[in-house]
Short mmCIF file of C-alpha atoms in Angstrom, two decimals:
data_model
loop_
_atom_site.label_atom_id
_atom_site.label_comp_id
_atom_site.label_asym_id
_atom_site.label_seq_id
_atom_site.Cartn_x
_atom_site.Cartn_y
_atom_site.Cartn_z
CA MET A 153 -7.89 6.69 17.28
CA SER A 154 -8.95 8.21 13.78
CA GLN A 155 -10.54 11.34 14.82
CA HIS A 156 -7.64 13.31 13.52
CA ARG A 157 -7.07 11.03 10.44
CA ARG A 158 -7.66 10.64 7.20
CA ARG A 159 -21.80 -32.24 -5.99
CA ARG A 160 -21.49 -34.36 -7.98
CA PRO A 161 -21.14 -33.78 -11.87
CA ALA A 162 -21.85 -36.17 -14.60
CA ARG A 163 -19.12 -38.37 -15.61
CA ASN A 164 -16.97 -37.58 -18.87
CA VAL A 165 -15.50 -40.66 -19.81
CA LYS A 166 -12.41 -40.24 -22.29
CA THR A 167 -10.41 -42.85 -23.90
CA GLY A 168 -6.58 -42.61 -23.88
CA ILE A 169 -6.29 -41.07 -20.43
CA VAL A 170 -4.17 -43.01 -17.86
CA VAL A 171 -5.91 -43.17 -14.63
CA GLY A 172 -3.85 -41.52 -11.80
CA ALA A 173 -1.76 -39.37 -14.26
CA ALA A 174 -0.89 -35.87 -12.78
CA VAL A 175 0.29 -32.68 -14.16
CA ALA A 176 1.44 -29.67 -12.01
CA VAL A 177 -0.81 -26.64 -12.02
CA THR A 178 -0.11 -23.57 -9.76
CA VAL A 179 -2.94 -21.13 -9.03
CA GLY A 180 -2.22 -17.41 -8.60
CA ALA A 181 -0.90 -14.90 -11.07
CA GLY A 182 2.94 -14.02 -11.54
CA VAL A 183 5.78 -16.40 -12.44
CA GLY A 184 8.39 -17.59 -9.82
CA LEU A 185 9.52 -20.42 -7.91
CA GLY A 186 7.74 -21.43 -4.59
CA LEU A 187 9.01 -23.68 -1.73
CA TRP A 188 6.50 -25.72 -0.05
CA ALA A 189 6.69 -27.94 2.81
CA SER A 190 6.34 -31.61 1.80
CA GLY A 191 3.07 -33.13 3.22
CA GLY A 192 4.71 -36.51 3.72
CA ASP A 193 1.83 -38.31 1.77
CA GLY A 194 3.66 -38.68 -1.59
CA GLY A 195 1.88 -35.95 -3.44
CA GLY A 196 3.77 -33.37 -5.37
CA SER A 197 7.20 -32.12 -5.52
CA ALA A 198 9.16 -30.09 -2.99
CA GLN A 199 9.43 -27.21 -5.68
CA GLU A 200 6.94 -26.31 -8.21
CA GLN A 201 7.34 -23.70 -11.18
CA ALA A 202 4.49 -21.19 -10.70
CA SER A 203 2.35 -20.82 -13.79
CA SER A 204 -1.21 -19.61 -14.43
CA SER A 205 -4.14 -21.64 -13.92
CA SER A 206 -6.85 -22.46 -16.48
CA GLY A 207 -9.28 -23.79 -13.67
CA THR A 208 -13.02 -23.42 -14.09
CA SER A 209 -14.98 -20.49 -12.62
CA ASP A 210 -16.16 -22.21 -9.57
CA GLY A 211 -13.35 -24.52 -9.07
CA THR A 212 -15.42 -27.75 -8.80
CA ALA A 213 -14.01 -30.97 -10.46
CA SER A 214 -15.47 -32.05 -13.66
CA ALA A 215 -16.18 -35.32 -12.34
CA GLY A 216 -17.77 -36.40 -9.11
CA ARG A 217 -17.09 -39.44 -7.09
CA GLY A 218 -19.23 -42.38 -8.18
CA ALA A 219 -20.69 -45.43 -6.01
CA SER A 220 -17.17 -46.91 -5.63
CA PRO A 221 -14.42 -44.53 -4.57
CA THR A 222 -11.82 -45.90 -6.27
CA PRO A 223 -11.84 -45.68 -10.19
CA SER A 224 -12.03 -49.09 -11.99
CA PRO A 225 -9.53 -49.82 -14.60
CA THR A 226 -12.15 -49.40 -17.31
CA ARG A 227 -13.18 -45.99 -16.09
CA SER A 228 -11.12 -42.63 -16.73
CA TYR A 229 -11.75 -39.08 -15.72
CA PRO A 230 -10.85 -35.70 -17.05
CA LEU A 231 -7.88 -33.95 -15.66
CA SER A 232 -9.03 -31.96 -12.30
CA GLN A 233 -9.50 -28.39 -12.30
CA ALA A 234 -7.86 -26.19 -9.74
CA PRO A 235 -10.21 -25.25 -6.58
CA ARG A 236 -11.52 -22.00 -6.25
CA THR A 237 -11.38 -20.65 -2.70
CA ILE A 238 -10.76 -17.31 -0.70
CA PRO A 239 -7.97 -16.85 -0.37
CA ALA A 240 -6.88 -18.76 -3.53
CA VAL A 241 -4.62 -21.57 -2.84
CA ARG A 242 -0.88 -21.11 -4.11
CA SER A 243 -0.49 -24.41 -5.72
CA HIS A 244 -2.52 -27.24 -7.27
CA THR A 245 -1.26 -30.39 -9.06
CA ALA A 246 -3.97 -31.71 -11.08
CA ALA A 247 -4.77 -35.25 -11.54
CA HIS A 248 -7.26 -37.70 -13.23
CA GLY A 249 -9.75 -39.25 -10.63
CA PRO A 250 -13.29 -38.68 -9.29
CA GLY A 251 -12.46 -35.97 -6.49
CA TRP A 252 -14.02 -36.43 -2.96
CA ARG A 253 -17.21 -35.05 -1.55
CA PRO A 254 -18.28 -35.60 2.02
CA ALA A 255 -21.12 -38.42 2.83
CA ARG A 256 -22.65 -39.35 6.12
CA GLY A 257 -20.87 -42.16 7.78
CA GLU A 258 -17.62 -41.15 6.35
CA ARG A 259 -14.76 -40.55 8.95
CA VAL A 260 -12.45 -37.71 9.95
CA VAL A 261 -9.32 -39.60 11.29
CA ILE A 262 -6.49 -37.92 13.21
CA ALA A 263 -3.02 -39.19 13.52
CA ASP A 264 -1.93 -36.63 16.26
CA ALA A 265 -3.80 -35.79 19.67
CA ARG A 266 -3.15 -32.25 18.74
CA LEU A 267 -5.85 -32.22 16.05
CA ALA A 268 -8.74 -33.36 17.94
CA ASP A 269 -10.33 -29.93 17.77
CA GLU A 270 -9.53 -29.53 14.15
CA GLY A 271 -10.84 -32.86 13.66
CA ARG A 272 -14.17 -32.36 15.51
CA LEU A 273 -14.93 -29.09 13.79
CA ILE A 274 -14.59 -30.13 10.14
CA ALA A 275 -16.54 -33.26 10.97
CA SER A 276 -19.45 -31.35 12.57
CA GLU A 277 -19.40 -28.85 9.41
CA LEU A 278 -19.32 -31.41 6.77
CA GLY A 279 -21.79 -33.89 8.48
CA LEU A 280 -18.99 -36.73 8.99
CA THR A 281 -18.23 -39.02 11.90
CA TYR A 282 -15.19 -37.94 14.02
CA ALA A 283 -13.53 -41.03 14.93
CA GLY A 284 -10.15 -40.18 16.54
CA ALA A 285 -7.08 -41.89 16.02
CA LYS A 286 -7.43 -44.76 13.61
CA LYS A 287 -4.75 -46.76 11.92
CA ASP A 288 -7.21 -48.56 9.16
CA VAL A 289 -8.23 -46.68 6.14
CA LYS A 290 -11.78 -46.62 4.93
CA ALA A 291 -13.28 -45.29 1.74
CA GLY A 292 -14.21 -41.68 1.96
CA ASP A 293 -11.93 -40.92 4.89
CA LEU A 294 -10.57 -37.69 5.70
CA ARG A 295 -7.18 -37.94 7.44
CA LEU A 296 -5.38 -35.06 9.40
CA ALA A 297 -1.75 -35.33 10.40
CA VAL A 298 0.82 -33.15 11.80
CA ASN A 299 4.01 -33.99 9.90
CA GLY A 300 6.62 -31.86 11.74
CA GLY A 301 8.42 -30.50 8.50
CA ALA A 302 11.48 -28.89 9.68
CA GLY A 303 11.99 -25.35 8.60
CA ALA A 304 8.71 -25.28 6.78
CA ASN A 305 6.24 -22.28 7.12
CA PRO A 306 4.28 -23.40 10.26
CA GLU A 307 0.93 -22.38 8.51
CA SER A 308 1.66 -24.35 5.46
CA TYR A 309 -0.36 -27.41 4.48
CA THR A 310 -0.36 -30.24 1.89
CA MET A 311 -3.99 -31.54 0.91
CA THR A 312 -4.06 -34.65 -1.33
CA VAL A 313 -7.54 -35.85 -2.82
CA ARG A 314 -6.66 -39.25 -4.32
CA GLY A 315 -8.51 -42.82 -4.46
CA GLY A 316 -11.62 -41.51 -2.79
CA THR A 317 -9.93 -40.26 0.26
CA VAL A 318 -8.61 -36.90 1.56
CA SER A 319 -5.45 -36.22 3.48
CA ILE A 320 -4.28 -32.89 5.14
CA SER A 321 -0.92 -32.47 6.62
CA GLY A 322 1.11 -29.65 7.89
CA PRO A 323 4.05 -28.72 10.01
CA THR A 324 1.57 -27.43 12.85
CA ASP A 325 -2.06 -27.66 13.76
CA ALA A 326 -2.64 -24.37 12.41
CA GLY A 327 -1.54 -25.56 8.81
CA VAL A 328 -3.76 -28.37 9.00
CA PHE A 329 -6.69 -26.13 10.23
CA TYR A 330 -6.18 -23.93 7.06
CA GLY A 331 -6.22 -27.00 4.93
CA THR A 332 -9.73 -27.93 6.44
CA ARG A 333 -10.77 -24.29 5.46
CA THR A 334 -9.90 -24.87 2.01
CA LEU A 335 -11.58 -28.42 2.03
CA LYS A 336 -14.77 -26.62 3.63
CA GLN A 337 -14.81 -24.01 0.80
CA GLU A 338 -14.17 -26.64 -2.04
CA VAL A 339 -17.22 -28.68 -1.14
CA HIS A 340 -19.53 -25.85 -0.32
CA GLY A 341 -22.99 -26.13 -1.45
CA GLY A 342 -22.67 -29.79 -2.41
CA GLY A 343 -19.34 -29.46 -4.56
CA THR A 344 -16.48 -31.96 -5.04
CA ALA A 345 -12.99 -31.39 -3.84
CA PRO A 346 -10.89 -32.00 -7.07
CA GLU A 347 -8.38 -34.89 -7.56
CA GLY A 348 -4.98 -33.80 -7.02
CA VAL A 349 -2.49 -32.12 -4.43
CA VAL A 350 -2.90 -28.67 -2.95
CA LYS A 351 0.43 -27.17 -1.46
CA ASP A 352 -0.48 -23.73 0.25
CA GLN A 353 0.85 -21.37 2.65
CA PRO A 354 0.42 -17.67 3.54
CA ALA A 355 2.85 -15.03 2.31
CA LYS A 356 2.43 -13.04 5.47
CA PRO A 357 2.24 -14.23 9.25
CA VAL A 358 0.14 -11.40 10.40
CA ARG A 359 -3.57 -11.36 8.74
CA GLY A 360 -5.60 -9.16 11.08
CA PHE A 361 -8.80 -7.55 11.52
CA MET A 362 -9.19 -4.86 14.19
CA LEU A 363 -12.35 -3.66 15.78
CA ASP A 364 -13.17 -0.67 17.87
CA ILE A 365 -15.50 -1.47 20.36
CA ALA A 366 -14.57 1.41 22.75
CA ARG A 367 -16.33 3.90 20.65
CA LYS A 368 -19.31 1.49 19.82
CA ASN A 369 -20.65 -1.33 21.73
CA PHE A 370 -20.43 -4.58 19.79
CA THR A 371 -22.21 -7.46 21.27
CA ALA A 372 -20.54 -10.63 22.18
CA GLY A 373 -22.53 -12.62 19.51
CA TRP A 374 -21.66 -10.41 16.72
CA ILE A 375 -17.97 -10.50 17.51
CA GLU A 376 -18.09 -14.42 17.73
CA ASP A 377 -19.64 -14.47 14.09
CA ARG A 378 -16.91 -12.31 12.96
CA VAL A 379 -14.42 -14.70 14.60
CA ARG A 380 -15.87 -17.61 12.82
CA GLU A 381 -15.90 -15.66 9.40
CA LEU A 382 -12.19 -14.69 10.05
CA GLY A 383 -11.24 -18.38 10.87
CA ASP A 384 -12.98 -19.71 7.53
CA LEU A 385 -10.91 -16.83 5.60
CA LYS A 386 -7.51 -17.92 7.38
CA PHE A 387 -7.15 -14.57 9.27
CA ASN A 388 -4.91 -15.06 12.40
CA GLU A 389 -5.49 -11.95 14.24
CA LEU A 390 -8.49 -10.15 15.82
CA GLY A 391 -7.58 -6.77 17.29
CA LEU A 392 -9.76 -5.09 20.20
CA HIS A 393 -9.40 -1.49 20.87
CA PHE A 394 -11.55 -1.52 23.94
CA SER A 395 -10.55 1.83 25.77
CA ASP A 396 -10.99 5.24 24.35
CA ASP A 397 -12.60 8.78 24.93
CA GLN A 398 -16.02 7.33 24.48
CA GLY A 399 -15.99 4.10 26.46
CA PHE A 400 -14.09 1.57 28.39
CA ARG A 401 -15.87 -1.82 27.10
CA ILE A 402 -14.55 -4.71 29.20
CA ALA A 403 -15.29 -5.49 32.90
CA SER A 404 -12.69 -4.58 35.08
CA ASP A 405 -11.88 -5.77 38.81
CA THR A 406 -9.19 -3.39 39.50
CA HIS A 407 -10.99 -0.24 38.12
CA PRO A 408 -14.68 -0.85 37.99
CA GLU A 409 -15.21 2.86 38.12
CA VAL A 410 -13.84 3.30 34.49
CA VAL A 411 -15.90 0.78 32.92
CA SER A 412 -19.02 1.83 30.59
CA GLN A 413 -22.65 0.86 31.41
CA GLN A 414 -22.51 -1.16 27.97
CA HIS A 415 -19.59 -3.63 28.11
CA LEU A 416 -18.51 -7.17 27.81
CA THR A 417 -18.37 -9.22 30.65
CA LYS A 418 -15.14 -11.29 31.51
CA ALA A 419 -16.81 -14.46 30.65
CA GLU A 420 -18.05 -13.13 27.30
CA VAL A 421 -14.52 -12.17 26.65
CA LYS A 422 -13.28 -15.79 27.79
CA ARG A 423 -15.55 -17.19 25.20
CA ILE A 424 -14.51 -14.89 22.42
CA VAL A 425 -10.96 -15.70 23.13
CA ALA A 426 -11.52 -19.43 23.38
CA LEU A 427 -13.58 -19.54 20.12
CA ALA A 428 -10.68 -17.41 18.50
CA GLN A 429 -8.03 -19.95 19.87
CA SER A 430 -10.10 -22.73 18.23
CA ARG A 431 -9.57 -20.91 14.91
CA HIS A 432 -5.98 -20.32 15.55
CA ILE A 433 -6.67 -16.52 15.88
CA THR A 434 -4.79 -14.53 18.33
CA VAL A 435 -6.87 -11.67 20.06
CA VAL A 436 -4.73 -8.56 20.38
CA PRO A 437 -5.93 -6.28 23.16
CA GLU A 438 -5.29 -2.62 23.17
CA ILE A 439 -5.45 0.08 25.90
CA ASP A 440 -4.28 3.19 24.21
CA SER A 441 -2.11 5.59 26.22
CA PRO A 442 -1.21 8.42 27.20
CA GLY A 443 -3.75 9.80 24.91
CA HIS A 444 -7.48 8.28 24.00
CA LEU A 445 -8.05 7.82 28.08
CA GLY A 446 -11.10 9.81 28.27
CA ALA A 447 -13.23 6.99 29.77
CA VAL A 448 -10.63 6.67 32.66
CA ILE A 449 -10.29 10.39 33.06
CA ALA A 450 -14.25 10.57 33.42
CA ALA A 451 -13.70 8.64 36.48
CA HIS A 452 -10.56 10.28 37.56
CA PRO A 453 -10.67 14.10 36.54
CA ASP A 454 -7.60 14.87 38.45
CA LEU A 455 -5.60 12.95 36.26
CA GLN A 456 -6.41 15.05 33.24
CA LEU A 457 -3.84 16.92 31.44
CA ARG A 458 -4.15 20.90 31.65
CA ASN A 459 -2.12 23.22 29.78
CA VAL A 460 -0.44 26.35 31.43
CA SER A 461 -3.97 28.29 31.17
CA GLY A 462 -5.57 25.49 33.01
CA VAL A 463 -7.46 24.40 29.93
CA ALA A 464 -8.15 20.48 29.92
CA THR A 465 -6.51 18.67 27.15
CA ARG A 466 -9.10 16.10 25.55
CA GLY A 467 -8.25 12.33 26.24
CA ALA A 468 -4.92 13.01 27.72
CA VAL A 469 -3.44 12.12 30.99
CA ASP A 470 -1.03 13.87 32.74
CA ILE A 471 1.98 11.94 32.50
CA SER A 472 3.91 13.94 35.02
CA LYS A 473 1.66 12.24 37.69
CA PRO A 474 2.65 8.82 39.04
CA ALA A 475 -1.02 8.00 39.65
CA ALA A 476 -1.60 8.11 35.81
CA ALA A 477 0.82 5.72 35.15
CA LYS A 478 -0.19 3.49 38.22
CA ILE A 479 -4.01 2.95 37.05
CA VAL A 480 -2.86 2.22 33.45
CA ASP A 481 -0.44 -0.53 34.66
CA ASP A 482 -3.18 -1.73 36.95
CA LEU A 483 -5.28 -2.30 33.93
CA LEU A 484 -2.51 -3.74 31.56
CA ASN A 485 -1.54 -6.35 34.28
CA GLU A 486 -5.23 -7.26 34.80
CA TYR A 487 -6.02 -7.78 31.20
CA ALA A 488 -2.91 -9.79 30.82
CA GLY A 489 -4.51 -12.75 32.43
CA LEU A 490 -7.65 -12.16 30.17
CA PHE A 491 -5.86 -12.17 26.89
CA PRO A 492 -3.33 -15.23 26.98
CA GLY A 493 -2.46 -14.44 23.26
CA GLY A 494 1.45 -13.51 22.62
CA GLN A 495 0.50 -10.02 21.05
CA TRP A 496 -0.47 -6.65 22.58
CA ASN A 497 -0.98 -3.26 21.34
CA LEU A 498 0.16 -0.36 23.38
CA GLY A 499 -1.49 2.51 21.43
CA GLY A 500 0.74 5.51 21.94
CA ASP A 501 -0.99 7.77 19.18
CA GLU A 502 -2.20 11.21 19.14
CA TYR A 503 -1.02 12.47 22.52
CA GLN A 504 -2.37 16.09 22.43
CA ALA A 505 0.61 17.68 24.23
CA LEU A 506 2.70 17.10 21.21
CA VAL A 507 0.65 18.90 18.61
CA VAL A 508 1.03 22.26 20.03
CA ALA A 509 3.92 24.85 18.73
CA ASN A 510 5.77 24.69 21.79
CA PRO A 511 5.00 21.68 24.15
CA GLN A 512 7.48 22.89 26.77
CA ALA A 513 5.92 26.23 27.26
CA SER A 514 2.32 24.95 26.96
CA TYR A 515 2.87 22.32 29.39
CA PRO A 516 5.53 23.28 32.14
CA GLN A 517 4.61 20.63 34.36
CA LEU A 518 5.56 18.14 31.62
CA ALA A 519 8.68 19.77 30.78
CA ALA A 520 9.81 20.05 34.44
CA ALA A 521 9.16 16.14 34.90
CA ALA A 522 11.12 15.75 31.66
CA ARG A 523 14.23 17.67 33.10
CA ARG A 524 13.95 15.58 36.28
CA LYS A 525 14.02 12.32 34.65
CA TYR A 526 16.31 12.89 31.56
CA GLY A 527 18.43 16.01 32.65
CA SER A 528 18.51 19.46 31.70
CA GLY A 529 17.94 18.70 28.12
CA GLY A 530 14.87 16.51 28.57
CA THR A 531 11.71 17.46 26.44
CA VAL A 532 8.08 16.51 26.44
CA SER A 533 8.81 14.35 23.65
CA ASP A 534 11.23 12.39 25.87
CA LEU A 535 8.70 12.16 28.46
CA THR A 536 6.00 10.82 26.20
CA THR A 537 8.48 8.26 24.78
CA GLY A 538 9.49 7.21 27.97
CA TRP A 539 5.93 6.60 29.12
CA LEU A 540 5.39 4.19 26.18
CA ASN A 541 8.39 2.42 27.37
CA ASP A 542 7.35 2.14 30.76
CA ARG A 543 4.15 0.47 29.63
CA ALA A 544 6.23 -1.60 27.28
CA ALA A 545 8.18 -2.82 30.39
CA THR A 546 4.75 -3.60 32.20
CA VAL A 547 3.56 -5.63 29.30
CA ARG A 548 7.02 -7.27 28.55
CA ALA A 549 6.93 -8.92 31.87
CA HIS A 550 3.89 -11.05 30.80
CA GLY A 551 6.06 -12.33 27.90
CA ARG A 552 4.07 -10.31 25.17
CA THR A 553 5.45 -8.99 21.71
CA MET A 554 4.29 -5.43 21.58
CA ARG A 555 3.27 -2.97 18.75
CA ALA A 556 2.29 0.71 18.85
CA TRP A 557 0.98 3.09 16.20
CA ASN A 558 3.39 4.74 14.21
CA ASP A 559 2.81 8.23 15.50
CA GLY A 560 3.92 6.85 18.81
CA PHE A 561 7.44 6.59 17.59
CA LEU A 562 8.72 10.08 17.96
CA ALA A 563 11.49 11.26 15.84
CA ALA A 564 12.69 14.14 18.09
CA GLY A 565 14.23 13.66 21.47
CA SER A 566 17.09 11.84 22.98
CA VAL A 567 14.67 8.97 24.34
CA GLN A 568 14.22 6.24 21.83
CA PRO A 569 11.29 3.80 21.79
CA ALA A 570 12.08 0.39 23.06
CA LYS A 571 13.93 -1.80 20.33
CA ASP A 572 11.35 -4.62 20.68
CA LEU A 573 8.39 -2.51 19.52
CA ARG A 574 6.63 -3.27 16.39
CA VAL A 575 5.31 -0.56 14.27
CA GLY A 576 1.66 -0.50 13.38
CA TYR A 577 1.77 1.93 10.83
CA TRP A 578 -1.64 3.72 9.76
CA THR A 579 -1.10 7.30 8.84
CA GLY A 580 1.33 9.84 7.28
CA LYS A 581 -0.05 12.71 8.89
CA GLU A 582 1.29 12.40 12.41
CA TYR A 583 3.25 14.88 14.49
CA GLY A 584 6.88 14.84 13.05
CA ALA A 585 5.69 12.77 10.18
CA ARG A 586 8.09 10.20 8.58
CA GLN A 587 7.84 7.89 5.70
CA PRO A 588 7.49 4.15 6.47
CA VAL A 589 10.93 3.52 5.29
CA ALA A 590 12.47 5.56 8.13
CA TYR A 591 11.12 3.06 10.49
CA LEU A 592 12.01 0.22 8.20
CA ALA A 593 15.60 1.18 7.70
CA ALA A 594 15.96 1.26 11.64
CA GLY A 595 15.39 -2.38 11.48
CA ARG A 596 11.91 -2.29 12.90
CA LYS A 597 9.13 -4.87 12.02
CA LEU A 598 6.00 -3.36 10.81
CA VAL A 599 2.33 -4.28 10.51
CA ASN A 600 0.38 -2.40 7.77
CA TYR A 601 -2.57 -0.63 8.71
CA ASN A 602 -2.74 1.78 5.85
CA ASP A 603 -5.71 4.26 6.39
CA GLU A 604 -5.77 5.01 2.53
CA PHE A 605 -7.10 1.33 2.07
CA LEU A 606 -7.83 -0.69 5.08
CA TYR A 607 -9.59 1.88 7.55
CA TYR A 608 -13.26 1.64 7.49
CA VAL A 609 -14.24 4.62 9.66
CA LEU A 610 -17.92 4.94 10.69
CA GLY A 611 -19.59 8.01 9.25
CA GLN A 612 -16.77 8.65 6.97
CA PRO A 613 -15.30 11.85 8.82
CA ASN A 614 -12.32 13.96 8.11
CA ASN A 615 -12.30 12.72 4.42
CA PHE A 616 -12.45 9.11 5.27
CA VAL A 617 -14.45 6.99 2.84
CA TYR A 618 -15.59 3.43 3.28
CA PRO A 619 -12.96 1.23 1.44
CA THR A 620 -14.07 -1.18 -1.11
CA GLY A 621 -12.92 -4.56 -1.65
CA GLN A 622 -12.37 -3.99 -5.31
CA ARG A 623 -9.61 -1.13 -4.67
CA ILE A 624 -7.98 -3.29 -2.13
CA TYR A 625 -7.95 -6.13 -4.43
CA GLU A 626 -6.57 -4.29 -7.61
CA GLN A 627 -4.33 -1.71 -5.95
CA TRP A 628 -2.94 -2.65 -2.52
CA THR A 629 -0.42 -4.95 -1.41
CA PRO A 630 1.32 -5.28 1.96
CA LEU A 631 4.25 -3.26 0.70
CA VAL A 632 1.85 -0.23 0.18
CA VAL A 633 2.18 1.00 3.62
CA ARG A 634 1.53 4.76 3.14
CA GLY A 635 -0.67 6.21 0.60
CA THR A 636 -0.73 4.49 -2.65
CA VAL A 637 3.24 4.04 -2.93
CA SER A 638 5.14 0.81 -2.48
CA VAL A 639 8.06 0.58 -0.11
CA PRO A 640 11.09 -0.97 -1.69
CA ALA A 641 10.75 -4.72 -1.96
CA ARG A 642 13.96 -5.36 0.08
CA TYR A 643 11.91 -4.51 3.07
CA ASP A 644 9.32 -7.20 2.35
CA ALA A 645 10.38 -9.60 5.16
CA GLN A 646 10.19 -6.72 7.90
CA ILE A 647 6.37 -6.00 6.95
CA LEU A 648 4.98 -8.98 8.81
CA GLY A 649 1.46 -8.49 7.28
CA GLY A 650 -1.55 -6.14 7.62
CA SER A 651 -4.71 -5.58 9.19
CA PHE A 652 -8.04 -4.31 8.27
CA ALA A 653 -9.42 -1.82 10.96
CA VAL A 654 -13.01 -0.56 11.80
CA TRP A 655 -13.09 2.72 13.62
CA CYS A 656 -16.43 3.69 15.10
CA ASP A 657 -15.86 7.75 15.31
CA LEU A 658 -19.57 8.39 14.49
CA SER A 659 -20.78 5.12 16.14
CA GLY A 660 -24.49 5.67 15.37
CA SER A 661 -23.80 5.95 11.40
CA GLN A 662 -23.96 2.11 10.97
CA THR A 663 -25.67 -0.92 12.79
CA GLU A 664 -23.92 -3.93 13.55
CA GLY A 665 -25.50 -5.60 10.27
CA GLN A 666 -24.46 -2.68 8.19
CA VAL A 667 -21.03 -3.05 9.50
CA ALA A 668 -20.71 -6.88 8.71
CA ALA A 669 -22.11 -6.10 5.25
CA GLY A 670 -19.84 -3.22 4.71
CA ILE A 671 -16.58 -4.98 5.59
CA ARG A 672 -17.71 -8.36 3.85
CA MET A 673 -15.83 -7.92 0.45
CA PRO A 674 -12.90 -5.66 2.04
CA LEU A 675 -12.01 -8.57 4.55
CA ARG A 676 -11.93 -10.88 1.52
CA ALA A 677 -9.79 -8.70 -0.46
CA THR A 678 -7.46 -8.03 2.32
CA VAL A 679 -6.84 -11.72 3.17
CA GLN A 680 -6.28 -12.60 -0.48
CA LYS A 681 -3.65 -10.23 -0.51
CA LEU A 682 -1.92 -11.27 2.56
CA TRP A 683 -2.01 -14.83 1.55
CA ASP A 684 -0.76 -14.13 -1.96
CA PRO A 685 0.30 -10.37 -2.80
CA ARG A 686 0.92 -11.38 -6.39
CA ARG A 687 -1.81 -10.06 -8.92
CA PRO A 688 -4.76 -12.59 -8.38
CA ALA A 689 -5.55 -14.83 -11.17
CA LEU A 690 -9.26 -13.97 -10.99
CA SER A 691 -10.51 -10.76 -12.22
CA TRP A 692 -12.70 -8.63 -9.45
CA ALA A 693 -16.10 -9.70 -11.11
CA GLN A 694 -14.94 -13.26 -10.92
CA PHE A 695 -13.91 -12.99 -7.12
CA LYS A 696 -16.84 -11.12 -6.34
CA ALA A 697 -18.93 -13.88 -7.82
CA LEU A 698 -16.86 -16.53 -6.24
CA ALA A 699 -17.45 -14.82 -2.68
CA GLY A 700 -21.16 -14.60 -3.29
CA ARG A 701 -21.06 -18.50 -4.15
CA LEU A 702 -19.12 -19.51 -1.13
CA GLY A 703 -21.43 -17.28 1.13
#
């Protein structure tokens, strides 16, 4: 798509400190009022005033848990320090106490059968015993519960470290999962989860990573490693762009002739999808059309678009031919069964019939089809928008929520894109370019893929440069949709989130290992700003050091 674009610490006993006293400390920068879902565990208030945290650089508590999990009346502990995690927690209410660290033989207990997967995972990661549903409470327990908070952010959670135990609760299993990711980071490398209450929730419901596996074949094992990484960082989407001019990378039963020699089997895809689901990550497939279909055209050359002189148009199918629509619909219907998540990317970008000065004259067959379908005033732009709407109807029948690239939303013509299509905004250089506000003012919901910050294009063609985590961390927010300028804050609710994207235009430029290393810090910076778009409390140097410590 991008070819045309740019432990246990020593005790510090102090007199005069009442054991169990707590003060509210909110991590993150900026001042404001945050609403948090009550965890149902008696910890913290429903509203907390945001303020700067003075936590330690590594986020570990100043006092570790002793042999007895409950402090005796003669012992006291310094006030706990806010945890240091990526992304940073939104609120931590500090308390006096020993904190918690995992020890073999201690239990993970669940209060709801829906949390069995989350419980087993964190138990295996921390070396604990998964005990399932238990009513008794033992020293060292990690207890997970769904609290069903009405109206709460479904991805929010409350984590309470108190009296030698940890409880994590949230309105849904997704929120509880994110709480376990926070705990995992807190105790990384033998550290201690600090005493007190974390109340946390993401600012944006879409926190994505998109991977172009069409131009470059990535192994299933490498993708699975990224899924684990994404899950630990609280991302919740993995986009797979698996069809383009250079390749079609997933096995097909309806059209095996279009599949590249190097590809993922359906069994491999099912394992990826299942792993992603266990991490509360939705896999978002993309079969781009009506452009970027070179791999399909290679097996069906009769479908390639040709201009009035008979010259083939690269990657574009002739949308005046019913056979072109049929083969794409066959594939969309087939893969709807392979990808059960609720999201779908229709593509729609860079259809080359629209980049010429006079599409009607250059492609008379398209113009004639437009007039037949839409009347005497029908244009090639109308026909192209109609194609996108027809593919949307195919996918809509499977109950999916759809998005398309912003250059698939054509300004010209009488036919308008379907109202339920969300905008994947990546560029300001498209045919009939419009500012992001044009989409937002029309009521569209938008996912931010800003190519100025979030595009990692292999080989750095067409003036692209590899994005740095520091630039994202210090300069980008979800409101920065195009270039470096923010859209008005009144549109914040329509910007669902964002996605960091790897495009493989020059596929041999980097190995899988080099890609993983190159995107490591940009991914962490991106999710920090999607979880909390305010200015981070840590400097870039501190954030980078924290990432190094957490691994």
